[in-house]
Amino acid sequence: MSVKDSLFVPVGEPIEKTSNRVTVVGTGAVGMATVVSLLMQGITNDVVLIDVMEDKLKGELMDLQHGALFLKNPKISASKDYADSAGSKVCIITAGARQQEGESRLDLVQRNTDILKHIVPPLVQYSPDTILMIVSNPCDILTYVAWKLSGLPVNRVFGSGTNLDTSRFRFLISQRLGCSSSSVHGWIIGEHGDTSVPVWSGVNVAGVRLKDIQPKMGTDDDPEGWKKLHADVINAAYEIIKLKGYTNWAIGLSAASLTNTILKNLHNVHAVSVLVQGHHGITEEVYLSLPAILGDTGVVSIVKQTLNPDEQASLQKSAKAMAAVQADLKL
Ligand code: NAD
């Protein structure tokens, strides 16, 4: 008799299957920050890592498993084979080339579109009921590409979008005001990139709109220069990439927070990349970020945000820019 058989008297059959499996495709800087954020916060205890680099997969798996004592008995697996991701509730795509110093997110588009062609069909084949979250850049266009490649309904494919930009924005405002990010309400919508739109008209603390205190807030003649905060949000990735080569911690936390809302059906509102055709006068079939309620079925509703004419025009301009890039894509 083995030690195990001598030690235990079986009573019931253990169940291996869980309902909160999350697959993360891409075990680079972003993918691993996402996995660690998910595990350390106990958002799920069932994670599958997928990549094309076998040694990297094995190394990351071993390293994570050796931390099991400090986590919540997670079930972690790593594989090149999508069959191992079967039954995932959420699949997060972080695979692909990243920006080089000085390169814009849009420059990556065809390279990462080609990579998605190898990822999305097998993911959906093995997890037909999954919700797909796209993190790879350019996030909005790749979310559109993933939606097309997946054949999934529109509520089940979204991009992490400006959830990160919004977090950067709220942090920067909070630093000036001396209160926490979570107490500053404000949204960055539109492209996760250079044409994102800060909704200054809605920025508030405890319902007090900062624009009511300083009507010039966010404009060129604002005496306190708040507009610079949006420029800082746009430049954040470029600056961090210049300093450390890539960005990963904040995006990992952002993707984990979105996953938490879905797995726990929280109906929190997040700025995520959704199909925006028909919203705010946009006619193109493109994805951009708007505040949306997320839940068990993915994107549940899009908030009809009150935007001023300038904000609306900026969104429409982003939509046109996305459509122009999409028109040249080989899907
Ligand atoms: P990285 O180079 O560290 O990792 C990319 C990983 O993808 C590698 O491990 C690589 O082997 C894997 N990969 C490549 N092709 C693959 C395929 N066909 N199948 C499976 N895996 C594959 O890059 P990173 O820094 O982790 O960045 C990943 C992506 O995330 C980039 O596109 C980057 O621009 C993007 N990003 C997005 C945000 C956001 O807010 N949306 C923020 C930061 C980075």
mmCIF file of C-alpha atoms and ligand atoms in Angstrom:
data_model
loop_
_atom_site.group_PDB
_atom_site.id
_atom_site.type_symbol
_atom_site.label_atom_id
_atom_site.label_comp_id
_atom_site.label_asym_id
_atom_site.label_seq_id
_atom_site.Cartn_x
_atom_site.Cartn_y
_atom_site.Cartn_z
ATOM 1 C CA MET A 1 0.000 0.000 0.000
ATOM 2 C CA SER A 2 1.336 3.449 -0.901
ATOM 3 C CA VAL A 3 1.851 6.148 1.720
ATOM 4 C CA LYS A 4 -1.108 8.025 0.229
ATOM 5 C CA ASP A 5 -3.405 4.994 0.458
ATOM 6 C CA SER A 6 -2.243 4.331 4.026
ATOM 7 C CA LEU A 7 -2.838 7.947 4.989
ATOM 8 C CA PHE A 8 -6.306 8.592 3.538
ATOM 9 C CA VAL A 9 -9.622 6.800 3.589
ATOM 10 C CA PRO A 10 -11.500 7.908 0.439
ATOM 11 C CA VAL A 11 -15.025 9.163 1.057
ATOM 12 C CA GLY A 12 -16.069 11.128 -2.054
ATOM 13 C CA GLU A 13 -14.626 11.548 -5.553
ATOM 14 C CA PRO A 14 -12.606 14.789 -5.916
ATOM 15 C CA ILE A 15 -13.802 17.111 -8.694
ATOM 16 C CA GLU A 16 -11.041 18.537 -10.869
ATOM 17 C CA LYS A 17 -13.265 20.831 -12.920
ATOM 18 C CA THR A 18 -13.833 24.424 -11.758
ATOM 19 C CA SER A 19 -16.130 27.111 -13.129
ATOM 20 C CA ASN A 20 -13.628 29.935 -12.795
ATOM 21 C CA ARG A 21 -10.866 28.831 -15.169
ATOM 22 C CA VAL A 22 -8.952 31.735 -16.679
ATOM 23 C CA THR A 23 -6.589 31.188 -19.589
ATOM 24 C CA VAL A 24 -3.882 33.755 -20.206
ATOM 25 C CA VAL A 25 -2.317 33.568 -23.657
ATOM 26 C CA GLY A 26 1.166 35.097 -23.706
ATOM 27 C CA THR A 27 3.496 34.614 -20.751
ATOM 28 C CA GLY A 28 5.503 37.773 -21.296
ATOM 29 C CA ALA A 29 5.726 40.731 -18.964
ATOM 30 C CA VAL A 30 2.014 41.565 -19.276
ATOM 31 C CA GLY A 31 0.711 38.002 -19.170
ATOM 32 C CA MET A 32 2.664 37.126 -16.048
ATOM 33 C CA ALA A 33 1.700 40.355 -14.265
ATOM 34 C CA THR A 34 -1.915 39.459 -15.027
ATOM 35 C CA VAL A 35 -1.510 35.908 -13.706
ATOM 36 C CA VAL A 36 0.186 37.062 -10.522
ATOM 37 C CA SER A 37 -2.500 39.713 -9.959
ATOM 38 C CA LEU A 38 -5.222 37.074 -10.413
ATOM 39 C CA LEU A 39 -3.604 34.571 -8.074
ATOM 40 C CA MET A 40 -2.435 36.943 -5.355
ATOM 41 C CA GLN A 41 -5.868 38.499 -5.041
ATOM 42 C CA GLY A 42 -7.592 35.115 -5.069
ATOM 43 C CA ILE A 43 -9.687 36.149 -8.085
ATOM 44 C CA THR A 44 -9.406 32.623 -9.438
ATOM 45 C CA ASN A 45 -7.521 29.516 -8.385
ATOM 46 C CA ASP A 46 -7.601 27.881 -11.819
ATOM 47 C CA VAL A 47 -5.197 29.427 -14.325
ATOM 48 C CA VAL A 48 -3.908 28.077 -17.626
ATOM 49 C CA LEU A 49 -0.885 29.669 -19.289
ATOM 50 C CA ILE A 50 -0.473 29.357 -23.058
ATOM 51 C CA ASP A 51 2.548 30.446 -25.088
ATOM 52 C CA VAL A 52 4.668 29.228 -27.983
ATOM 53 C CA MET A 53 7.905 29.196 -25.962
ATOM 54 C CA GLU A 54 8.115 25.854 -24.184
ATOM 55 C CA ASP A 55 10.994 26.658 -21.823
ATOM 56 C CA LYS A 56 9.435 29.938 -20.774
ATOM 57 C CA LEU A 57 6.139 28.162 -20.068
ATOM 58 C CA LYS A 58 7.806 25.514 -17.967
ATOM 59 C CA GLY A 59 9.932 28.023 -16.068
ATOM 60 C CA GLU A 60 7.002 30.308 -15.277
ATOM 61 C CA LEU A 61 4.873 27.330 -14.219
ATOM 62 C CA MET A 62 7.480 25.958 -11.818
ATOM 63 C CA ASP A 63 8.205 29.365 -10.362
ATOM 64 C CA LEU A 64 4.495 30.027 -9.710
ATOM 65 C CA GLN A 65 3.823 26.551 -8.332
ATOM 66 C CA HIS A 66 6.617 26.989 -5.795
ATOM 67 C CA GLY A 67 4.591 29.886 -4.376
ATOM 68 C CA ALA A 68 1.514 27.695 -3.844
ATOM 69 C CA LEU A 69 2.001 27.747 -0.079
ATOM 70 C CA PHE A 70 1.483 31.515 -0.084
ATOM 71 C CA LEU A 71 -1.526 31.411 -2.406
ATOM 72 C CA LYS A 72 -4.904 29.659 -2.210
ATOM 73 C CA ASN A 73 -3.983 26.178 -3.414
ATOM 74 C CA PRO A 74 -4.146 27.253 -7.053
ATOM 75 C CA LYS A 75 -4.422 24.844 -9.948
ATOM 76 C CA ILE A 76 -1.955 26.198 -12.488
ATOM 77 C CA SER A 77 -1.071 24.569 -15.773
ATOM 78 C CA ALA A 78 1.005 25.647 -18.741
ATOM 79 C CA SER A 79 0.858 24.329 -22.264
ATOM 80 C CA LYS A 80 1.342 25.011 -25.958
ATOM 81 C CA ASP A 81 -1.772 22.967 -26.592
ATOM 82 C CA TYR A 82 -5.079 24.832 -26.534
ATOM 83 C CA ALA A 83 -6.906 21.627 -25.565
ATOM 84 C CA ASP A 84 -5.537 22.244 -22.060
ATOM 85 C CA SER A 85 -7.438 25.543 -21.876
ATOM 86 C CA ALA A 86 -10.795 23.797 -22.403
ATOM 87 C CA GLY A 87 -13.731 25.139 -20.420
ATOM 88 C CA SER A 88 -12.235 28.569 -19.669
ATOM 89 C CA LYS A 89 -14.709 31.121 -18.383
ATOM 90 C CA VAL A 90 -12.427 34.007 -19.393
ATOM 91 C CA CYS A 91 -9.555 33.991 -21.909
ATOM 92 C CA ILE A 92 -7.152 36.918 -21.780
ATOM 93 C CA ILE A 93 -4.918 37.510 -24.800
ATOM 94 C CA THR A 94 -1.650 39.251 -23.999
ATOM 95 C CA ALA A 95 0.442 37.562 -26.697
ATOM 96 C CA GLY A 96 2.194 39.437 -29.396
ATOM 97 C CA ALA A 97 4.878 41.897 -30.229
ATOM 98 C CA ARG A 98 5.162 44.890 -27.933
ATOM 99 C CA GLN A 99 6.049 48.493 -28.755
ATOM 100 C CA GLN A 100 9.702 49.277 -29.169
ATOM 101 C CA GLU A 101 11.002 52.602 -27.885
ATOM 102 C CA GLY A 102 9.268 55.357 -29.869
ATOM 103 C CA GLU A 103 6.934 52.948 -31.709
ATOM 104 C CA SER A 104 3.194 53.691 -31.575
ATOM 105 C CA ARG A 105 0.615 51.052 -30.731
ATOM 106 C CA LEU A 106 -0.832 51.280 -34.230
ATOM 107 C CA ASP A 107 2.539 50.320 -35.744
ATOM 108 C CA LEU A 108 2.074 46.808 -34.336
ATOM 109 C CA VAL A 109 -1.201 46.128 -36.059
ATOM 110 C CA GLN A 110 -0.584 43.650 -38.896
ATOM 111 C CA ARG A 111 2.065 41.720 -36.934
ATOM 112 C CA ASN A 112 -0.276 41.159 -34.017
ATOM 113 C CA THR A 113 -3.292 40.492 -36.254
ATOM 114 C CA ASP A 114 -1.372 37.583 -37.794
ATOM 115 C CA ILE A 115 -0.559 36.258 -34.322
ATOM 116 C CA LEU A 116 -4.248 36.412 -33.317
ATOM 117 C CA LYS A 117 -5.114 34.162 -36.265
ATOM 118 C CA HIS A 118 -3.220 31.364 -34.494
ATOM 119 C CA ILE A 119 -4.738 32.067 -31.106
ATOM 120 C CA VAL A 120 -8.415 32.991 -31.328
ATOM 121 C CA PRO A 121 -9.835 30.036 -33.336
ATOM 122 C CA PRO A 122 -8.377 27.290 -31.091
ATOM 123 C CA LEU A 123 -9.265 29.202 -27.910
ATOM 124 C CA VAL A 124 -12.903 29.393 -28.979
ATOM 125 C CA GLN A 125 -12.885 25.823 -30.248
ATOM 126 C CA TYR A 126 -12.042 24.513 -26.772
ATOM 127 C CA SER A 127 -13.972 27.136 -24.777
ATOM 128 C CA PRO A 128 -17.027 27.981 -26.912
ATOM 129 C CA ASP A 129 -18.748 29.754 -23.996
ATOM 130 C CA THR A 130 -15.764 31.874 -23.045
ATOM 131 C CA ILE A 131 -15.496 35.620 -22.674
ATOM 132 C CA LEU A 132 -12.494 36.976 -24.573
ATOM 133 C CA MET A 133 -10.501 39.909 -23.245
ATOM 134 C CA ILE A 134 -7.912 41.434 -25.553
ATOM 135 C CA VAL A 135 -4.961 43.200 -23.992
ATOM 136 C CA SER A 136 -2.411 43.023 -26.841
ATOM 137 C CA ASN A 137 -1.867 46.249 -28.744
ATOM 138 C CA PRO A 138 -3.213 48.053 -30.615
ATOM 139 C CA CYS A 139 -5.947 46.996 -28.243
ATOM 140 C CA ASP A 140 -9.045 48.402 -29.969
ATOM 141 C CA ILE A 141 -8.217 47.150 -33.436
ATOM 142 C CA LEU A 142 -7.121 43.751 -32.160
ATOM 143 C CA THR A 143 -10.386 43.468 -30.229
ATOM 144 C CA TYR A 144 -12.227 44.039 -33.506
ATOM 145 C CA VAL A 145 -9.975 41.435 -35.177
ATOM 146 C CA ALA A 146 -10.564 38.936 -32.359
ATOM 147 C CA TRP A 147 -14.325 39.499 -32.533
ATOM 148 C CA LYS A 148 -14.298 38.796 -36.278
ATOM 149 C CA LEU A 149 -12.044 35.741 -35.938
ATOM 150 C CA SER A 150 -14.005 34.314 -33.000
ATOM 151 C CA GLY A 151 -17.547 34.365 -34.358
ATOM 152 C CA LEU A 152 -18.648 35.086 -30.761
ATOM 153 C CA PRO A 153 -21.527 37.433 -29.917
ATOM 154 C CA VAL A 154 -20.503 41.029 -29.360
ATOM 155 C CA ASN A 155 -21.056 40.933 -25.591
ATOM 156 C CA ARG A 156 -18.414 38.215 -25.199
ATOM 157 C CA VAL A 157 -15.462 39.989 -26.820
ATOM 158 C CA PHE A 158 -14.032 43.174 -25.361
ATOM 159 C CA GLY A 159 -10.681 44.913 -24.943
ATOM 160 C CA SER A 160 -9.047 46.066 -21.716
ATOM 161 C CA GLY A 161 -9.033 49.432 -23.499
ATOM 162 C CA THR A 162 -8.887 52.584 -21.426
ATOM 163 C CA ASN A 163 -9.451 50.865 -18.083
ATOM 164 C CA LEU A 164 -5.703 51.385 -17.631
ATOM 165 C CA ASP A 165 -5.689 54.961 -19.000
ATOM 166 C CA THR A 166 -8.568 55.759 -16.636
ATOM 167 C CA SER A 167 -6.585 54.391 -13.712
ATOM 168 C CA ARG A 168 -3.572 56.495 -14.714
ATOM 169 C CA PHE A 169 -5.815 59.571 -15.040
ATOM 170 C CA ARG A 170 -7.460 59.072 -11.654
ATOM 171 C CA PHE A 171 -4.076 58.496 -10.036
ATOM 172 C CA LEU A 172 -2.629 61.706 -11.471
ATOM 173 C CA ILE A 173 -5.670 63.757 -10.417
ATOM 174 C CA SER A 174 -5.610 62.161 -6.979
ATOM 175 C CA GLN A 175 -1.973 63.169 -6.534
ATOM 176 C CA ARG A 176 -2.852 66.817 -7.146
ATOM 177 C CA LEU A 177 -5.869 66.734 -4.846
ATOM 178 C CA GLY A 178 -4.424 64.620 -2.047
ATOM 179 C CA CYS A 179 -7.184 62.027 -1.998
ATOM 180 C CA SER A 180 -7.200 58.424 -3.156
ATOM 181 C CA SER A 181 -7.653 57.339 -6.790
ATOM 182 C CA SER A 182 -10.849 55.535 -5.831
ATOM 183 C CA SER A 183 -12.361 58.797 -4.543
ATOM 184 C CA VAL A 184 -11.669 60.660 -7.796
ATOM 185 C CA HIS A 185 -14.213 59.906 -10.501
ATOM 186 C CA GLY A 186 -13.220 60.554 -14.069
ATOM 187 C CA TRP A 187 -13.057 58.666 -17.313
ATOM 188 C CA ILE A 188 -10.763 58.320 -20.256
ATOM 189 C CA ILE A 189 -12.659 56.893 -23.208
ATOM 190 C CA GLY A 190 -11.976 56.265 -26.894
ATOM 191 C CA GLU A 191 -8.740 54.772 -28.163
ATOM 192 C CA HIS A 192 -6.305 53.058 -25.820
ATOM 193 C CA GLY A 193 -3.585 55.162 -27.350
ATOM 194 C CA ASP A 194 -2.682 58.531 -28.686
ATOM 195 C CA THR A 195 -6.223 59.779 -29.466
ATOM 196 C CA SER A 196 -7.877 58.877 -26.175
ATOM 197 C CA VAL A 197 -10.489 61.305 -24.854
ATOM 198 C CA PRO A 198 -10.503 62.647 -21.276
ATOM 199 C CA VAL A 199 -14.047 63.405 -20.152
ATOM 200 C CA TRP A 200 -13.207 66.538 -18.159
ATOM 201 C CA SER A 201 -16.888 67.479 -18.034
ATOM 202 C CA GLY A 202 -17.543 64.562 -15.681
ATOM 203 C CA VAL A 203 -14.491 64.644 -13.404
ATOM 204 C CA ASN A 204 -15.727 64.911 -9.823
ATOM 205 C CA VAL A 205 -15.006 64.216 -6.185
ATOM 206 C CA ALA A 206 -18.053 63.324 -4.095
ATOM 207 C CA GLY A 207 -20.279 64.608 -6.904
ATOM 208 C CA VAL A 208 -18.576 68.030 -6.976
ATOM 209 C CA ARG A 209 -17.613 68.592 -10.621
ATOM 210 C CA LEU A 210 -14.169 70.121 -10.914
ATOM 211 C CA LYS A 211 -15.362 71.901 -14.063
ATOM 212 C CA ASP A 212 -17.927 73.783 -11.945
ATOM 213 C CA ILE A 213 -15.045 75.065 -9.803
ATOM 214 C CA GLN A 214 -12.752 75.812 -12.763
ATOM 215 C CA PRO A 215 -14.718 76.028 -16.038
ATOM 216 C CA LYS A 216 -11.476 76.147 -18.033
ATOM 217 C CA MET A 217 -10.332 72.785 -16.669
ATOM 218 C CA GLY A 218 -8.800 70.637 -19.393
ATOM 219 C CA THR A 219 -8.534 73.508 -21.878
ATOM 220 C CA ASP A 220 -5.436 75.348 -23.113
ATOM 221 C CA ASP A 221 -6.210 78.483 -21.015
ATOM 222 C CA ASP A 222 -6.704 76.667 -17.734
ATOM 223 C CA PRO A 223 -4.428 78.567 -15.278
ATOM 224 C CA GLU A 224 -3.596 75.369 -13.378
ATOM 225 C CA GLY A 225 -2.673 73.396 -16.511
ATOM 226 C CA TRP A 226 -4.806 70.328 -15.743
ATOM 227 C CA LYS A 227 -4.754 69.463 -19.440
ATOM 228 C CA LYS A 228 -1.181 68.231 -19.006
ATOM 229 C CA LEU A 229 -2.503 65.277 -16.988
ATOM 230 C CA HIS A 230 -4.091 63.840 -20.101
ATOM 231 C CA ALA A 231 -0.843 64.318 -22.028
ATOM 232 C CA ASP A 232 0.892 62.487 -19.172
ATOM 233 C CA VAL A 233 -1.589 59.607 -19.489
ATOM 234 C CA ILE A 234 -0.889 59.345 -23.229
ATOM 235 C CA ASN A 235 2.864 59.531 -22.709
ATOM 236 C CA ALA A 236 2.895 57.150 -19.739
ATOM 237 C CA ALA A 237 3.553 53.990 -21.745
ATOM 238 C CA TYR A 238 6.247 55.665 -23.865
ATOM 239 C CA GLU A 239 7.976 56.964 -20.759
ATOM 240 C CA ILE A 240 7.842 53.657 -18.859
ATOM 241 C CA ILE A 241 9.050 51.727 -21.930
ATOM 242 C CA LYS A 242 11.960 54.144 -22.184
ATOM 243 C CA LEU A 243 12.764 53.624 -18.513
ATOM 244 C CA LYS A 244 12.239 49.878 -18.002
ATOM 245 C CA GLY A 245 11.588 48.426 -21.460
ATOM 246 C CA TYR A 246 7.913 47.511 -21.081
ATOM 247 C CA THR A 247 4.841 48.210 -18.948
ATOM 248 C CA ASN A 248 3.255 45.403 -16.980
ATOM 249 C CA TRP A 249 2.187 45.928 -13.359
ATOM 250 C CA ALA A 250 -0.681 48.374 -13.867
ATOM 251 C CA ILE A 251 -2.030 46.555 -16.937
ATOM 252 C CA GLY A 252 -1.834 43.250 -15.055
ATOM 253 C CA LEU A 253 -3.855 44.718 -12.186
ATOM 254 C CA SER A 254 -6.302 46.255 -14.646
ATOM 255 C CA ALA A 255 -6.904 42.958 -16.498
ATOM 256 C CA ALA A 256 -7.293 41.134 -13.174
ATOM 257 C CA SER A 257 -9.832 43.683 -11.959
ATOM 258 C CA LEU A 258 -11.909 43.221 -15.133
ATOM 259 C CA THR A 259 -11.732 39.444 -14.701
ATOM 260 C CA ASN A 260 -12.866 39.754 -11.080
ATOM 261 C CA THR A 261 -15.949 41.713 -12.145
ATOM 262 C CA ILE A 262 -16.857 38.996 -14.660
ATOM 263 C CA LEU A 263 -16.182 35.936 -12.519
ATOM 264 C CA LYS A 264 -18.083 37.374 -9.548
ATOM 265 C CA ASN A 265 -20.812 38.922 -11.755
ATOM 266 C CA LEU A 266 -20.255 42.234 -9.957
ATOM 267 C CA HIS A 267 -21.806 44.570 -12.578
ATOM 268 C CA ASN A 268 -19.098 47.146 -11.941
ATOM 269 C CA VAL A 269 -18.686 49.855 -14.588
ATOM 270 C CA HIS A 270 -15.300 49.851 -16.342
ATOM 271 C CA ALA A 271 -13.958 51.717 -19.379
ATOM 272 C CA VAL A 272 -13.461 48.869 -21.838
ATOM 273 C CA SER A 273 -13.216 48.536 -25.579
ATOM 274 C CA VAL A 274 -16.627 47.674 -27.019
ATOM 275 C CA LEU A 275 -18.327 47.883 -30.405
ATOM 276 C CA VAL A 276 -19.219 51.587 -30.537
ATOM 277 C CA GLN A 277 -21.154 51.721 -33.786
ATOM 278 C CA GLY A 278 -24.367 53.654 -33.096
ATOM 279 C CA HIS A 279 -23.009 55.330 -29.941
ATOM 280 C CA HIS A 280 -22.211 59.067 -29.798
ATOM 281 C CA GLY A 281 -22.878 59.463 -33.539
ATOM 282 C CA ILE A 282 -20.256 56.881 -34.569
ATOM 283 C CA THR A 283 -21.144 55.119 -37.808
ATOM 284 C CA GLU A 284 -18.063 52.886 -38.285
ATOM 285 C CA GLU A 285 -17.875 49.251 -37.159
ATOM 286 C CA VAL A 286 -15.038 49.817 -34.705
ATOM 287 C CA TYR A 287 -14.158 49.120 -31.098
ATOM 288 C CA LEU A 288 -13.348 51.957 -28.695
ATOM 289 C CA SER A 289 -13.657 52.292 -24.948
ATOM 290 C CA LEU A 290 -16.814 53.494 -23.252
ATOM 291 C CA PRO A 291 -17.923 52.926 -19.660
ATOM 292 C CA ALA A 292 -19.688 49.566 -19.602
ATOM 293 C CA ILE A 293 -21.255 47.267 -17.038
ATOM 294 C CA LEU A 294 -19.448 43.927 -16.953
ATOM 295 C CA GLY A 295 -20.844 40.711 -15.562
ATOM 296 C CA ASP A 296 -21.144 36.992 -15.974
ATOM 297 C CA THR A 297 -22.118 37.329 -19.656
ATOM 298 C CA GLY A 298 -19.335 39.790 -20.489
ATOM 299 C CA VAL A 299 -20.441 43.266 -21.554
ATOM 300 C CA VAL A 300 -23.919 43.727 -20.092
ATOM 301 C CA SER A 301 -24.670 47.398 -20.942
ATOM 302 C CA ILE A 302 -22.913 50.479 -22.229
ATOM 303 C CA VAL A 303 -23.418 53.653 -20.219
ATOM 304 C CA LYS A 304 -24.996 56.521 -22.168
ATOM 305 C CA GLN A 305 -22.451 59.046 -20.978
ATOM 306 C CA THR A 306 -23.211 62.753 -21.315
ATOM 307 C CA LEU A 307 -20.463 64.181 -23.522
ATOM 308 C CA ASN A 308 -19.989 67.751 -24.691
ATOM 309 C CA PRO A 309 -19.711 68.424 -28.455
ATOM 310 C CA ASP A 310 -15.878 68.522 -28.354
ATOM 311 C CA GLU A 311 -15.662 65.185 -26.555
ATOM 312 C CA GLN A 312 -18.082 63.648 -29.017
ATOM 313 C CA ALA A 313 -16.142 65.019 -31.993
ATOM 314 C CA SER A 314 -12.879 63.594 -30.600
ATOM 315 C CA LEU A 315 -14.478 60.151 -30.241
ATOM 316 C CA GLN A 316 -15.794 60.302 -33.797
ATOM 317 C CA LYS A 317 -12.316 61.246 -35.006
ATOM 318 C CA SER A 318 -10.799 58.227 -33.204
ATOM 319 C CA ALA A 319 -13.447 56.001 -34.770
ATOM 320 C CA LYS A 320 -12.493 57.229 -38.235
ATOM 321 C CA ALA A 321 -8.797 56.631 -37.497
ATOM 322 C CA MET A 322 -9.554 53.045 -36.363
ATOM 323 C CA ALA A 323 -11.701 52.366 -39.439
ATOM 324 C CA ALA A 324 -8.939 53.626 -41.736
ATOM 325 C CA VAL A 325 -6.410 51.218 -40.182
ATOM 326 C CA GLN A 326 -8.904 48.332 -40.263
ATOM 327 C CA ALA A 327 -9.577 48.908 -43.965
ATOM 328 C CA ASP A 328 -5.955 47.976 -44.775
ATOM 329 C CA LEU A 329 -5.834 44.904 -42.528
ATOM 330 C CA LYS A 330 -5.538 41.404 -43.968
ATOM 331 C CA LEU A 331 -7.830 39.341 -41.747
HETATM 332 P P1 NAD B 1 6.390 40.141 -24.271
HETATM 333 O O1 NAD B 1 7.228 40.168 -25.506
HETATM 334 O O2 NAD B 1 7.029 40.198 -22.930
HETATM 335 O O3 NAD B 1 5.473 38.826 -24.297
HETATM 336 C C1 NAD B 1 4.731 38.441 -25.396
HETATM 337 C C2 NAD B 1 4.525 36.957 -25.293
HETATM 338 O O4 NAD B 1 3.655 36.545 -26.364
HETATM 339 C C3 NAD B 1 5.829 36.129 -25.430
HETATM 340 O O5 NAD B 1 5.986 35.268 -24.321
HETATM 341 C C4 NAD B 1 5.631 35.380 -26.736
HETATM 342 O O6 NAD B 1 6.255 34.106 -26.763
HETATM 343 C C5 NAD B 1 4.099 35.263 -26.772
HETATM 344 N N1 NAD B 1 3.607 34.932 -28.104
HETATM 345 C C6 NAD B 1 3.989 35.442 -29.303
HETATM 346 N N2 NAD B 1 3.297 34.843 -30.287
HETATM 347 C C7 NAD B 1 2.472 33.951 -29.708
HETATM 348 C C8 NAD B 1 1.513 33.035 -30.204
HETATM 349 N N3 NAD B 1 1.259 32.917 -31.505
HETATM 350 N N4 NAD B 1 0.858 32.267 -29.322
HETATM 351 C C9 NAD B 1 1.081 32.360 -27.994
HETATM 352 N N5 NAD B 1 1.983 33.212 -27.464
HETATM 353 C C10 NAD B 1 2.669 33.999 -28.314
HETATM 354 O O7 NAD B 1 5.334 41.337 -24.445
HETATM 355 P P2 NAD B 1 4.525 42.060 -23.276
HETATM 356 O O8 NAD B 1 5.306 43.185 -22.743
HETATM 357 O O9 NAD B 1 3.977 41.024 -22.357
HETATM 358 O O10 NAD B 1 3.333 42.714 -24.106
HETATM 359 C C11 NAD B 1 2.347 41.897 -24.687
HETATM 360 C C12 NAD B 1 1.312 42.735 -25.440
HETATM 361 O O11 NAD B 1 0.563 43.523 -24.508
HETATM 362 C C13 NAD B 1 1.938 43.738 -26.436
HETATM 363 O O12 NAD B 1 1.134 43.777 -27.605
HETATM 364 C C14 NAD B 1 1.855 45.050 -25.684
HETATM 365 O O13 NAD B 1 1.848 46.168 -26.542
HETATM 366 C C15 NAD B 1 0.519 44.866 -24.985
HETATM 367 N N6 NAD B 1 0.254 45.775 -23.860
HETATM 368 C C16 NAD B 1 -1.018 46.213 -23.741
HETATM 369 C C17 NAD B 1 -1.366 47.079 -22.720
HETATM 370 C C18 NAD B 1 -2.791 47.576 -22.633
HETATM 371 O O14 NAD B 1 -3.106 48.450 -21.827
HETATM 372 N N7 NAD B 1 -3.705 47.071 -23.451
HETATM 373 C C19 NAD B 1 -0.391 47.497 -21.793
HETATM 374 C C20 NAD B 1 0.911 46.996 -21.928
HETATM 375 C C21 NAD B 1 1.222 46.144 -22.972
#
